[in-house]
Tab-separated table of C-alpha atoms in Angstrom:
chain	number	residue	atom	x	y	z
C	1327	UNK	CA	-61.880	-230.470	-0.470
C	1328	UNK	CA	-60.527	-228.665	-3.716
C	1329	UNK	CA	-62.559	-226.069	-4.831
C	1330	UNK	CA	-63.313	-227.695	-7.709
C	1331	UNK	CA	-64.582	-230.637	-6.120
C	1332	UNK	CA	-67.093	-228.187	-4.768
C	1333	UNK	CA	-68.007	-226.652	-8.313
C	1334	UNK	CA	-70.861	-229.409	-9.041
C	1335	UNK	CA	-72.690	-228.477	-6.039
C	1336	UNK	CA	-72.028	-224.971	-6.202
C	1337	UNK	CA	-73.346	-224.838	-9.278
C	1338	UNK	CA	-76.326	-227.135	-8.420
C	1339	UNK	CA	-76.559	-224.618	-5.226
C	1340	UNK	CA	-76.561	-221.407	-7.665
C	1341	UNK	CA	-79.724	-223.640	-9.341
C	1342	UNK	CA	-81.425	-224.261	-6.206
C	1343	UNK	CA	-81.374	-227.635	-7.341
C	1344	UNK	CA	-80.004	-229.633	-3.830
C	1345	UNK	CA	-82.270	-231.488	-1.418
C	1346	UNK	CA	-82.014	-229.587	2.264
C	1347	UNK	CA	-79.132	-231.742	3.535
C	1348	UNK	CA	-77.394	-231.110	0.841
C	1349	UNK	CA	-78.181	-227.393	0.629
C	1350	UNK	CA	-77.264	-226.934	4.436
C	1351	UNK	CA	-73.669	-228.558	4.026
C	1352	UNK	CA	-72.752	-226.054	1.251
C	1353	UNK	CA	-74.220	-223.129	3.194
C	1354	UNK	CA	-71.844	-224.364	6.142
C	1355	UNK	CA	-69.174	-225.090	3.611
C	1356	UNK	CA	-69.835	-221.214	2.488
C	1357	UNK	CA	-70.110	-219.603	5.670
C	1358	UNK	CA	-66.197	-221.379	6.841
C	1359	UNK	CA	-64.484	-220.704	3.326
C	1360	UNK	CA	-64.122	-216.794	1.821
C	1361	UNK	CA	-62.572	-218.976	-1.376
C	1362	UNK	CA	-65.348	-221.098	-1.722
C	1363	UNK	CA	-67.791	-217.757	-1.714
C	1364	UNK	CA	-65.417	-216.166	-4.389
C	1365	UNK	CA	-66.044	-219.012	-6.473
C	1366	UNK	CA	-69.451	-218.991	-6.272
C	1367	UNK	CA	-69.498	-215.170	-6.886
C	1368	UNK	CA	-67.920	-216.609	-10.029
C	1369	UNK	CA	-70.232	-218.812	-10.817
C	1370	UNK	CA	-73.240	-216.537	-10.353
C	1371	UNK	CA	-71.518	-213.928	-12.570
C	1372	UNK	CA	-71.051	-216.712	-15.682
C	1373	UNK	CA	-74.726	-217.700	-14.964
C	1374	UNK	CA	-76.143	-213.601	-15.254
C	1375	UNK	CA	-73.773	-212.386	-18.119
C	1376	UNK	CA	-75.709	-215.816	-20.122
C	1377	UNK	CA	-78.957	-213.970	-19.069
C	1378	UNK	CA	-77.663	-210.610	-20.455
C	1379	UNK	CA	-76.200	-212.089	-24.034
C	1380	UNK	CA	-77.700	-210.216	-26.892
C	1381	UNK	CA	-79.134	-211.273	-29.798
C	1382	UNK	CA	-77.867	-209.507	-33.208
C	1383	UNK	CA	-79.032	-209.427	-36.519
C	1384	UNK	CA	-76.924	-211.695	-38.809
C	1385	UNK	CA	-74.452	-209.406	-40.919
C	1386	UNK	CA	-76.127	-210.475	-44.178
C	1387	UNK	CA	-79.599	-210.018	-44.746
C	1388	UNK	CA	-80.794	-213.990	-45.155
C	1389	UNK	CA	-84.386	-213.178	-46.237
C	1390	UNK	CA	-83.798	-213.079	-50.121
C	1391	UNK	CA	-82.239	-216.532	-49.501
C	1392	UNK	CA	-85.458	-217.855	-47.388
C	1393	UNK	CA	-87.709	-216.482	-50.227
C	1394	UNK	CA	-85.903	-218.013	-52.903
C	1395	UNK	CA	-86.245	-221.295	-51.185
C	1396	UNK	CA	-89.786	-220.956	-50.020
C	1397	UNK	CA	-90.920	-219.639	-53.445
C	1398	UNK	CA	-92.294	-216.385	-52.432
C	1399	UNK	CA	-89.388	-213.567	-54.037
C	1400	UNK	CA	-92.298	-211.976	-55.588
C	1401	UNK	CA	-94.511	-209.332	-52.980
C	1402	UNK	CA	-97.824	-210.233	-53.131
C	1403	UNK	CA	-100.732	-207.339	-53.937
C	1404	UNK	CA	-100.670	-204.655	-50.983
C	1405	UNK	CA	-104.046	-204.754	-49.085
C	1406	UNK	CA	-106.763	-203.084	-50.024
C	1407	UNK	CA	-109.034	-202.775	-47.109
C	1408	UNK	CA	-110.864	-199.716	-47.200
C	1409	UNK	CA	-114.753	-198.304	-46.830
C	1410	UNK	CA	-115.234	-198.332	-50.605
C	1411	UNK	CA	-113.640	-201.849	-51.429
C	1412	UNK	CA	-115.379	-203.106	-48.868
C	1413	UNK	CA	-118.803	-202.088	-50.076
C	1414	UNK	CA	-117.956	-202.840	-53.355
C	1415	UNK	CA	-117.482	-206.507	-51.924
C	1416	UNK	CA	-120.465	-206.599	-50.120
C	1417	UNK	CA	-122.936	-205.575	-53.030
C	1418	UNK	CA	-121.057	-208.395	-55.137
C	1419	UNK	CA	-121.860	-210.857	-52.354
C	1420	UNK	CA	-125.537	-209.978	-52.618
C	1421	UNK	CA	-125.418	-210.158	-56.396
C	1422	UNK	CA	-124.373	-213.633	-55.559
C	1423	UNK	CA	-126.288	-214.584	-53.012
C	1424	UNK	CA	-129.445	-213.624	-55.193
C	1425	UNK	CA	-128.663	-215.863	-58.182
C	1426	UNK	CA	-128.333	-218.668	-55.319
C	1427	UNK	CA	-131.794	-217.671	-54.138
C	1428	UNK	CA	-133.092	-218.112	-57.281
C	1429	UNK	CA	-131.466	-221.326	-58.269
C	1430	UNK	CA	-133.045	-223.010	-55.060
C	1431	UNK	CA	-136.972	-220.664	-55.792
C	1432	UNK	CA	-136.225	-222.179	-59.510
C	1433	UNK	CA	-134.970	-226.184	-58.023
C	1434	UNK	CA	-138.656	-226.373	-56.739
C	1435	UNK	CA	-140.530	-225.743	-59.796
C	1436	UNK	CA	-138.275	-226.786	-62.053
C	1437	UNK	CA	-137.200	-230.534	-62.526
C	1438	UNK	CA	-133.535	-230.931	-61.193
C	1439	UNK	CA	-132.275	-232.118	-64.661
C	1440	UNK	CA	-133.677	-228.930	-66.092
C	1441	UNK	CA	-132.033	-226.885	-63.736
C	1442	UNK	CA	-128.399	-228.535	-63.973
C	1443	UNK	CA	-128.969	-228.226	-68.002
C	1444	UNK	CA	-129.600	-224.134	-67.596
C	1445	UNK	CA	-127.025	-223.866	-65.026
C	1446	UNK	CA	-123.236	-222.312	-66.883
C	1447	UNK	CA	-120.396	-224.960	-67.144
C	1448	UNK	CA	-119.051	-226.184	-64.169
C	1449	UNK	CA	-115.712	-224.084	-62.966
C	1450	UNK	CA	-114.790	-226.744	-60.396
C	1451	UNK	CA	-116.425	-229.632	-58.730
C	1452	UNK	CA	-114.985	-231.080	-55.769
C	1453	UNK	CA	-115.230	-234.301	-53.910
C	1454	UNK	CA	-115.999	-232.805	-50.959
C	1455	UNK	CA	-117.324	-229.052	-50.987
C	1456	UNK	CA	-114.811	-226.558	-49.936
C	1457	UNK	CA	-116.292	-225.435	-46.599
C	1458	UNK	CA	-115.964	-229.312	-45.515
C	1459	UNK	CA	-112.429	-229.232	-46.335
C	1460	UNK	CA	-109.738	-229.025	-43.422
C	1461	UNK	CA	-106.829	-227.056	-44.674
C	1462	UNK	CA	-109.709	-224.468	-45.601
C	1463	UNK	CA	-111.881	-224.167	-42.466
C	1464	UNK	CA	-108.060	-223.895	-40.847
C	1465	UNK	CA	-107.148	-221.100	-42.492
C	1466	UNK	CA	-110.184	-219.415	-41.932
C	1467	UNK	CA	-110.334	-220.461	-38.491
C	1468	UNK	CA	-107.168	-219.028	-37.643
C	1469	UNK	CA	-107.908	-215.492	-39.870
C	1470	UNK	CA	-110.696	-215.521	-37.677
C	1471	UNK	CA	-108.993	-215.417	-34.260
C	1472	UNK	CA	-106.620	-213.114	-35.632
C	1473	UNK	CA	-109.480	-210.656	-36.705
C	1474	UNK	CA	-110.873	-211.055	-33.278
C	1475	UNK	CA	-108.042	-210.707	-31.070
C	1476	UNK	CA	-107.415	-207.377	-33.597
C	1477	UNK	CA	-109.547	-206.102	-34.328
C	1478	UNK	CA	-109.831	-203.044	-31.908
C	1479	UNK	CA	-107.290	-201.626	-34.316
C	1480	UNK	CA	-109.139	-201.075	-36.830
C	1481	UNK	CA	-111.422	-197.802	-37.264
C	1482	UNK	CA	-114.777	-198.481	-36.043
C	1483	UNK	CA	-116.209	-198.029	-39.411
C	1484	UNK	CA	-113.907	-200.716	-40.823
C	1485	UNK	CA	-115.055	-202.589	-38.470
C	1486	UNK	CA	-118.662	-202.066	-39.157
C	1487	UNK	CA	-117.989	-202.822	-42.951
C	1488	UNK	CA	-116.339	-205.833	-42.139
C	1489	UNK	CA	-119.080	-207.299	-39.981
C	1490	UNK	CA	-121.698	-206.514	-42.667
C	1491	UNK	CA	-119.995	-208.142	-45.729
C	1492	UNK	CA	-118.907	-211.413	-43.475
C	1493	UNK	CA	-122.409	-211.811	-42.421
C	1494	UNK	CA	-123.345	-211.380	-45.802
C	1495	UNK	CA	-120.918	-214.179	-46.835
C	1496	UNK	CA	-121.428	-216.467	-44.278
C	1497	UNK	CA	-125.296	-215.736	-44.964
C	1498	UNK	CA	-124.374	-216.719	-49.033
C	1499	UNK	CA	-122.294	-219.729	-47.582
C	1500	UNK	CA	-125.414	-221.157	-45.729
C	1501	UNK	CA	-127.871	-220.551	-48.639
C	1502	UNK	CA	-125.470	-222.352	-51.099
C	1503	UNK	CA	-124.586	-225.395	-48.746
C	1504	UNK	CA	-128.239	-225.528	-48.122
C	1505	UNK	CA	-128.700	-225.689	-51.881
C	1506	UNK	CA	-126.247	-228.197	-52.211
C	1507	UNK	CA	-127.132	-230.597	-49.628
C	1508	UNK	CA	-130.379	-230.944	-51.574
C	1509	UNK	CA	-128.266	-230.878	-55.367
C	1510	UNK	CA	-124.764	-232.149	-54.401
C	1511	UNK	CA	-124.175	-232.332	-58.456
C	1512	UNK	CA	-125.090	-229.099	-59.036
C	1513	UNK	CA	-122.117	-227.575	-60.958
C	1514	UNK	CA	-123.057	-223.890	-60.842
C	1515	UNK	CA	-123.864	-223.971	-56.785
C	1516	UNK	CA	-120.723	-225.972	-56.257
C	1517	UNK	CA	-118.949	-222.961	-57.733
C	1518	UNK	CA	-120.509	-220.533	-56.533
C	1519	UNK	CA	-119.464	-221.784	-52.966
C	1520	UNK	CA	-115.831	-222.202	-54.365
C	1521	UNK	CA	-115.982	-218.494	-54.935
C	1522	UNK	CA	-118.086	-216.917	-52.108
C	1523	UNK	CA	-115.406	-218.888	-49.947
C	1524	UNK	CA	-112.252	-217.786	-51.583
C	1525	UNK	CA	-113.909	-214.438	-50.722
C	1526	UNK	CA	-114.021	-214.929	-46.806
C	1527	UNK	CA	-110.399	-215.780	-47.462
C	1528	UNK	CA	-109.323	-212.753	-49.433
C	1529	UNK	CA	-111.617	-210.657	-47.124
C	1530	UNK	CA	-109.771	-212.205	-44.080
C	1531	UNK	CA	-106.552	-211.957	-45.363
C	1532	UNK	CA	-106.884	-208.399	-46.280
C	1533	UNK	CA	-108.230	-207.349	-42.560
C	1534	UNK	CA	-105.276	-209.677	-41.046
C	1535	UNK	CA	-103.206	-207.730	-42.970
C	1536	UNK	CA	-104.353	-204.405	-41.840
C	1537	UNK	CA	-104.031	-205.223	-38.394
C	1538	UNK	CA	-100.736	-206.743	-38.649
C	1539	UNK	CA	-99.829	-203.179	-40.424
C	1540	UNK	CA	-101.727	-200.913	-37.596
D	867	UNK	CA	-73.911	-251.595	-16.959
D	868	UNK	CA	-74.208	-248.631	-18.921
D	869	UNK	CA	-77.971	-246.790	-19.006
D	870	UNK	CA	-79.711	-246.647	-22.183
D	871	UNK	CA	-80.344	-242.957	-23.355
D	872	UNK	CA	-83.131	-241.399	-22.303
D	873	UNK	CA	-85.697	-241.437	-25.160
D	874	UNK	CA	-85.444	-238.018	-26.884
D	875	UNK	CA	-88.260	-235.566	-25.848
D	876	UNK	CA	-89.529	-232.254	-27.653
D	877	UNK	CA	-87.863	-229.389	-25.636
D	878	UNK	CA	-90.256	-227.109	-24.061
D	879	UNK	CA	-88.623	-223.483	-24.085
D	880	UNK	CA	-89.621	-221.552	-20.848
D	881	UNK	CA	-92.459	-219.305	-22.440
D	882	UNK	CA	-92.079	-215.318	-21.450
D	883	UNK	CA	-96.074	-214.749	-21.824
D	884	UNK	CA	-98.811	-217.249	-23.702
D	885	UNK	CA	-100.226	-215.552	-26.687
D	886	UNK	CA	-98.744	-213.616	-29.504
D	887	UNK	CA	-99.873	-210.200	-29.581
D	888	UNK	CA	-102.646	-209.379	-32.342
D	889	UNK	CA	-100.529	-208.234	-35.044
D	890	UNK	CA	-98.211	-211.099	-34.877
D	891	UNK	CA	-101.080	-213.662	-34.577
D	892	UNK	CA	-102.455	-212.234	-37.690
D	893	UNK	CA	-98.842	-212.083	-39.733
D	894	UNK	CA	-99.040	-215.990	-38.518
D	895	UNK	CA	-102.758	-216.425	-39.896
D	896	UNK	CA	-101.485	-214.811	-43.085
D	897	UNK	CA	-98.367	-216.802	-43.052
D	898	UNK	CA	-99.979	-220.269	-42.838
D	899	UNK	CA	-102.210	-219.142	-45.811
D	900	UNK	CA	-99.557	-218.968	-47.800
D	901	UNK	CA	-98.463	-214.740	-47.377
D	902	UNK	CA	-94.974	-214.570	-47.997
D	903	UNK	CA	-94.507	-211.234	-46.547
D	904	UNK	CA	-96.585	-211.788	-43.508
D	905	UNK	CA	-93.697	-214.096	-42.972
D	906	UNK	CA	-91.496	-212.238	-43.921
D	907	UNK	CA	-92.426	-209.503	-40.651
D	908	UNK	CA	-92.239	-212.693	-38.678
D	909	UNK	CA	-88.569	-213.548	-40.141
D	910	UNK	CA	-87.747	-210.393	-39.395
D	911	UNK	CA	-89.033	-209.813	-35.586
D	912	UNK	CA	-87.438	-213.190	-34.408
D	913	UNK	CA	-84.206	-213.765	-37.008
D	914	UNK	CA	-81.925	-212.143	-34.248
D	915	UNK	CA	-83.087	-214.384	-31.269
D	916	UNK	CA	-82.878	-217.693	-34.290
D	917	UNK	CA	-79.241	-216.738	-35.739
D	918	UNK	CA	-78.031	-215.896	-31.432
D	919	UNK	CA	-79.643	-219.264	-30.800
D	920	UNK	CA	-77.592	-221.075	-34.054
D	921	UNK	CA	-74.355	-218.927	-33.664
D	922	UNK	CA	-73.851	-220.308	-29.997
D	923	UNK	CA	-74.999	-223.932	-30.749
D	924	UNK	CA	-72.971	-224.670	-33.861
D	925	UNK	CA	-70.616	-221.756	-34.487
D	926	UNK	CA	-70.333	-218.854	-36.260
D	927	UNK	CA	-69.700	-219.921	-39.231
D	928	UNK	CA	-72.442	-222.514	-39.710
D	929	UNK	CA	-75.551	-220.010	-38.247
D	930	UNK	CA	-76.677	-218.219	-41.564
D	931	UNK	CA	-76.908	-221.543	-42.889
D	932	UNK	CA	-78.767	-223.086	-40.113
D	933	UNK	CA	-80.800	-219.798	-39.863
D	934	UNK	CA	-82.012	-220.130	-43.137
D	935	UNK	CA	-83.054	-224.076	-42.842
D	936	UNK	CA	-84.750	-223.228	-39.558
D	937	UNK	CA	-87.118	-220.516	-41.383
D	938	UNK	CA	-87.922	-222.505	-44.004
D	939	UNK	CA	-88.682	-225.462	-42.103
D	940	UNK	CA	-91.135	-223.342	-40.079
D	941	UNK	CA	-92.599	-221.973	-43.277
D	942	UNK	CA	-93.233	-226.377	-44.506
D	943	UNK	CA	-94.806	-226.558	-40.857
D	944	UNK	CA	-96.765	-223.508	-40.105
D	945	UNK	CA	-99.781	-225.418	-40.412
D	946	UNK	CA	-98.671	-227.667	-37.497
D	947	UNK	CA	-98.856	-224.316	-35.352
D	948	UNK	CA	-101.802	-224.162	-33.118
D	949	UNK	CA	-101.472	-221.062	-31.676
D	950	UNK	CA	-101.093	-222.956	-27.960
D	951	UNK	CA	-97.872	-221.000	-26.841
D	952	UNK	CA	-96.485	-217.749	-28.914
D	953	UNK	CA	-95.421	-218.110	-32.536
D	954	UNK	CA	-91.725	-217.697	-31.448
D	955	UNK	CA	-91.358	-220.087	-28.517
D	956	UNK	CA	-92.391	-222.534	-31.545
D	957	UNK	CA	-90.088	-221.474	-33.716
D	958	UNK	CA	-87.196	-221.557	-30.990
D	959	UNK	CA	-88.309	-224.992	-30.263
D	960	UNK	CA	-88.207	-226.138	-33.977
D	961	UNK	CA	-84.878	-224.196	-34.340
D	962	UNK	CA	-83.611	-225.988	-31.205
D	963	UNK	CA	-84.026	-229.523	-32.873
D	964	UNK	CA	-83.102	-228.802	-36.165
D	965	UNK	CA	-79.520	-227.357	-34.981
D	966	UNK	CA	-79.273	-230.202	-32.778
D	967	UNK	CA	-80.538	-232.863	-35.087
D	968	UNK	CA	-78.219	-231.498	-38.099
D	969	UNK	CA	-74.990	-231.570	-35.391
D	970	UNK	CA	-75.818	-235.477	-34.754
D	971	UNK	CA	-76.214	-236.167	-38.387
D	972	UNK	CA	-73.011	-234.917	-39.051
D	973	UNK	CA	-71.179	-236.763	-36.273
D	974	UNK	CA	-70.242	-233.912	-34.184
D	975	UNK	CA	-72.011	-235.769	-31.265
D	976	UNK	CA	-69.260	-238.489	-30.733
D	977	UNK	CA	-67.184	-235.658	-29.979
D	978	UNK	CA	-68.981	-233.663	-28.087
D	979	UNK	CA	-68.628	-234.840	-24.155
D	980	UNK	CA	-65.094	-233.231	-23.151
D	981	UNK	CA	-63.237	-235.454	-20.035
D	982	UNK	CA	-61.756	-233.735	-17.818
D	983	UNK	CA	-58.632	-233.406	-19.125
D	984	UNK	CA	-59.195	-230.716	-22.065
D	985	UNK	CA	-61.409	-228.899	-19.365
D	986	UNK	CA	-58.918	-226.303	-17.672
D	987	UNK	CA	-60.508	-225.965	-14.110
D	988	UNK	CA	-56.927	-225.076	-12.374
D	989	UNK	CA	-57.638	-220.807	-12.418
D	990	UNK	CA	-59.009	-219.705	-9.344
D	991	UNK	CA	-59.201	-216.248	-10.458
D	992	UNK	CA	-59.974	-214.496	-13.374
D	993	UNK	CA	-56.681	-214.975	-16.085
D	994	UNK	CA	-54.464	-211.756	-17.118
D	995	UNK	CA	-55.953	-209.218	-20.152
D	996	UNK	CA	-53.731	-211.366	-22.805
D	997	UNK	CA	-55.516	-214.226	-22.215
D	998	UNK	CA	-58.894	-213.378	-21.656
D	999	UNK	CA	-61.574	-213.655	-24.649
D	1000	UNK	CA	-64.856	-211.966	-24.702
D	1001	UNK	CA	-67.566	-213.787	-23.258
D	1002	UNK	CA	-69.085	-215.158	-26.721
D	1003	UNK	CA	-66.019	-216.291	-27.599
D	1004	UNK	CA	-65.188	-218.096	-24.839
D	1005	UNK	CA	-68.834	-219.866	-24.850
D	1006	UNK	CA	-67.821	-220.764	-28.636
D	1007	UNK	CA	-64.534	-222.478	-27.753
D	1008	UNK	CA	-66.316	-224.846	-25.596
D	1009	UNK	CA	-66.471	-228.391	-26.260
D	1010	UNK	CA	-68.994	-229.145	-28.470
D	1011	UNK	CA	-71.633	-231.055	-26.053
D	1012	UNK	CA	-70.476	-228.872	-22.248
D	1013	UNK	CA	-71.450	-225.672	-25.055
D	1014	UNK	CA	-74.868	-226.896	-25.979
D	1015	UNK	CA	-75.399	-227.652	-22.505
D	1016	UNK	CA	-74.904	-224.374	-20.990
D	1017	UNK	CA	-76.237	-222.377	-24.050
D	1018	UNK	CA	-79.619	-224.219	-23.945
D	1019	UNK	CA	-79.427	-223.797	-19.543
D	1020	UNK	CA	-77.977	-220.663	-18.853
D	1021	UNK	CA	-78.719	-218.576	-22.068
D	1022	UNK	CA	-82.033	-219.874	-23.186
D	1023	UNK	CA	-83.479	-221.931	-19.603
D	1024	UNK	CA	-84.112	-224.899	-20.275
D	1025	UNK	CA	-84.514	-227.451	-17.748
D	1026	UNK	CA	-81.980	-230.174	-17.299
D	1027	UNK	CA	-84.471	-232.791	-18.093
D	1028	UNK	CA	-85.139	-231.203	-20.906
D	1029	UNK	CA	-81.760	-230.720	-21.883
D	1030	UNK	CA	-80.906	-234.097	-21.684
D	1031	UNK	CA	-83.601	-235.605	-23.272
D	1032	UNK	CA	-82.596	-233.833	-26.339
D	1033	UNK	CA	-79.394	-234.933	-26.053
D	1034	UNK	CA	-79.370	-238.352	-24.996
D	1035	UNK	CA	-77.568	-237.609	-22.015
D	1036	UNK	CA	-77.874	-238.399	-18.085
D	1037	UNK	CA	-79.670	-236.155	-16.183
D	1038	UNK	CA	-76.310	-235.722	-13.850
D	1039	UNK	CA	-74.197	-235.606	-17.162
D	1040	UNK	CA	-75.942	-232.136	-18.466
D	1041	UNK	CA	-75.534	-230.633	-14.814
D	1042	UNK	CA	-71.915	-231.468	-14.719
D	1043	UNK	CA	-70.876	-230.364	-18.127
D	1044	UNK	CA	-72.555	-227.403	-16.655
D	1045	UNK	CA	-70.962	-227.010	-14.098
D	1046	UNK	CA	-67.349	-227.819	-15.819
D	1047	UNK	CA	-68.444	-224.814	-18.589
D	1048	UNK	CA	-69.305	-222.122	-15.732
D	1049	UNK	CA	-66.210	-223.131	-14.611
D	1050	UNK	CA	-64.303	-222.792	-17.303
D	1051	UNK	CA	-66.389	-219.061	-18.488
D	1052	UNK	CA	-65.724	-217.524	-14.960
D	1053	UNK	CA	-61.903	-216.878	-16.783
D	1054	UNK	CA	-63.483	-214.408	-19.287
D	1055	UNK	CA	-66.253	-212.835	-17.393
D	1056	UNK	CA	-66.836	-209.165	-19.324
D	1057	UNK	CA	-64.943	-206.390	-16.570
């Protein structure tokens, strides 16, 4: 047999990809032929070097290109993660959280139409509120596991300021969809839990961004 | 009686390890929320492995092109990323199908099983310096459909099932054009 009649189940061979019978008849086939065992020398060599090919960086720099296309040319704002912003967040949160706390003391004494007419005019109102909303509990989700599976990165007192202003937002999260689920028309609480989420976001983003820098 | 094609199945790239490291799961969190230069670190840590990838499928001259398309299709479909396998095992997977998909929408595919006849198997050993190319080279003057065969098996490891699912091919058609392109390389083997 040519030896190209034998380069199917050579290369099949160099695959491991025969049944026994088949495997045995090549290895007799090898063991009788010194051209047959050049060949599949050959064959083995093609098969490495494809392992070993390199990847290079295209000549041109395509980014600019991709941006252009994708709409981002512009560089968003640098992070801003530090002790001091992060306090500074936190105290805002609590400012927040305590007008909630009142609105819901106030709910209670105060007939609900009372309350909706001293409440400021609505910024958004949305169908469904935003912490219901998939695309938004994704994102957070997955800023989430990405603070978690980084977060031993980051400076232990980043860390600790971190922790503190989440719980404080997820604390001013619960109070305002507890607030809701009693006023669902409430303009001013439906805000308010527009913004105290677009803060988890901005406060995830930021520490994502940290650790992807670190 | 000929066999239908096998219906076309998403390729499953062998995986080197099963999560991304933290700072590239994060630059993926920030991407899907819309961070253009969180994606821009990820264009940059896997554009070499993409533009290799589009270079040997379709050519030189077509892989900035297709390089381009393939990150901004993965920038439209981040959100479909669930973080299952690493960030660039998707992408390779997505750039595997869109190179692939663009070659059979232009036609190439019709073309792209050699016979035997433009195959050169008659060398038994390696050919003299003048005729020789470098190994990339070589891989590029391929036929169109033994070249994607042996790029996505011997350069990238895919499975043969795999391979021909994407392809529409046989099972025994992928393993032969392979074998007729390491046939045809073992001519212009690097020294």
């Amino acid at each position: 047999m040519h030896e190209h009649e034998w380069a199917d189940r050579l290369s099949s061979y160099l695959d491991d990809d025969l049944d026994p019978a088949a495997r045995a008849e090549v290895e007799a086939a090898l063991a009788a032929s010194p051209a047959l065992r050049d060949l599949l020398d050959e064959l083995r060599a093609v098969q490495q070097q494809a392992r070993r090919l390199a990847d290079r960086e295209p000549a041109a720099d395509l980014w600019p290109g991709i941006a252009r296309a994708i709409g981002v040319a512009s560089p968003r704002r640098p992070a801003r993660l530090h002790g001091a912003w992060l306090a500074a967040a936190g105290l805002a949160l609590v400012a927040g959280s305590a007008a909630v706390t009142w609105v819901v003391a106030t709910r209670a004494a105060t007939p609900p139409a009372a309350v909706a007419a001293a409440a400021p005019a609505p910024a958004t109102v949305a169908a469904l509120p935003v912490t219901r909303r998939p695309e938004a509990t994704r994102s957070v989700a997955a800023l989430e596991a990405a603070l978690a599976a980084g977060r031993a990165r980051l400076d232990s007192g980043t860390v600790a300021v971190l922790e503190r202003n989440l719980a404080i937002i997820d604390s001013a999260l619960a109070d305002a969809e507890r607030a809701l689920a009693a006023d669902p028309s409430n303009a001013y609480l439906n805000s308010h839990l527009a913004a105290t989420y677009r803060r988890k976001l901005a406060l995830l983003r930021d520490a994502a961004a940290l650790i992807a820098r670190s | 009686m000929m066999t239908p094609p096998a219906p076309r199945t998403p390729l499953q790239p062998p995986t080197r390890s099963d999560a991304d490291p933290p700072a590239d799961a994060a630059d993926v969190a920030l991407a899907a929320s819309g961070d253009g230069q969180a994606f821009e670190r990820l264009y940059r840590a896997n554009a070499a492995r993409i533009h290799g990838l589009a270079r040997r499928l379709a050519g030189p001259d077509r892989a900035d092109e297709l390089t381009q398309d393939v990150f901004i299709r993965a920038w439209r479909k981040l959100h479909t990323f669930r973080g299952e396998a690493k960030f660039s095992t998707w992408l390779h997977r997505l750039a595997v199908h869109h190179i692939l998909g663009r070659r059979r929408a232009e036609g190439i595919a019709r073309q792209r099983m050699a016979d035997d006849t433009a195959l050169d198997l008659a060398p038994a050993r390696r050919a003299g310096m003048e005729l020789r190319l470098d190994f990339e080279t070589a891989i590029a003057r391929l036929p169109d459909g033994m070249r994607q065969v042996f790029v996505l098996h011997d350069v990238e490891g895919y499975r043969h099932e795999e391979i021909a699912a994407s392809l529409g091919i046989a099972v025994g058609t992928s393993k032969s054009q392979l074998s007729r392109a390491r046939m045809a390389l073992r001519r212009h083997l690097d020294a």
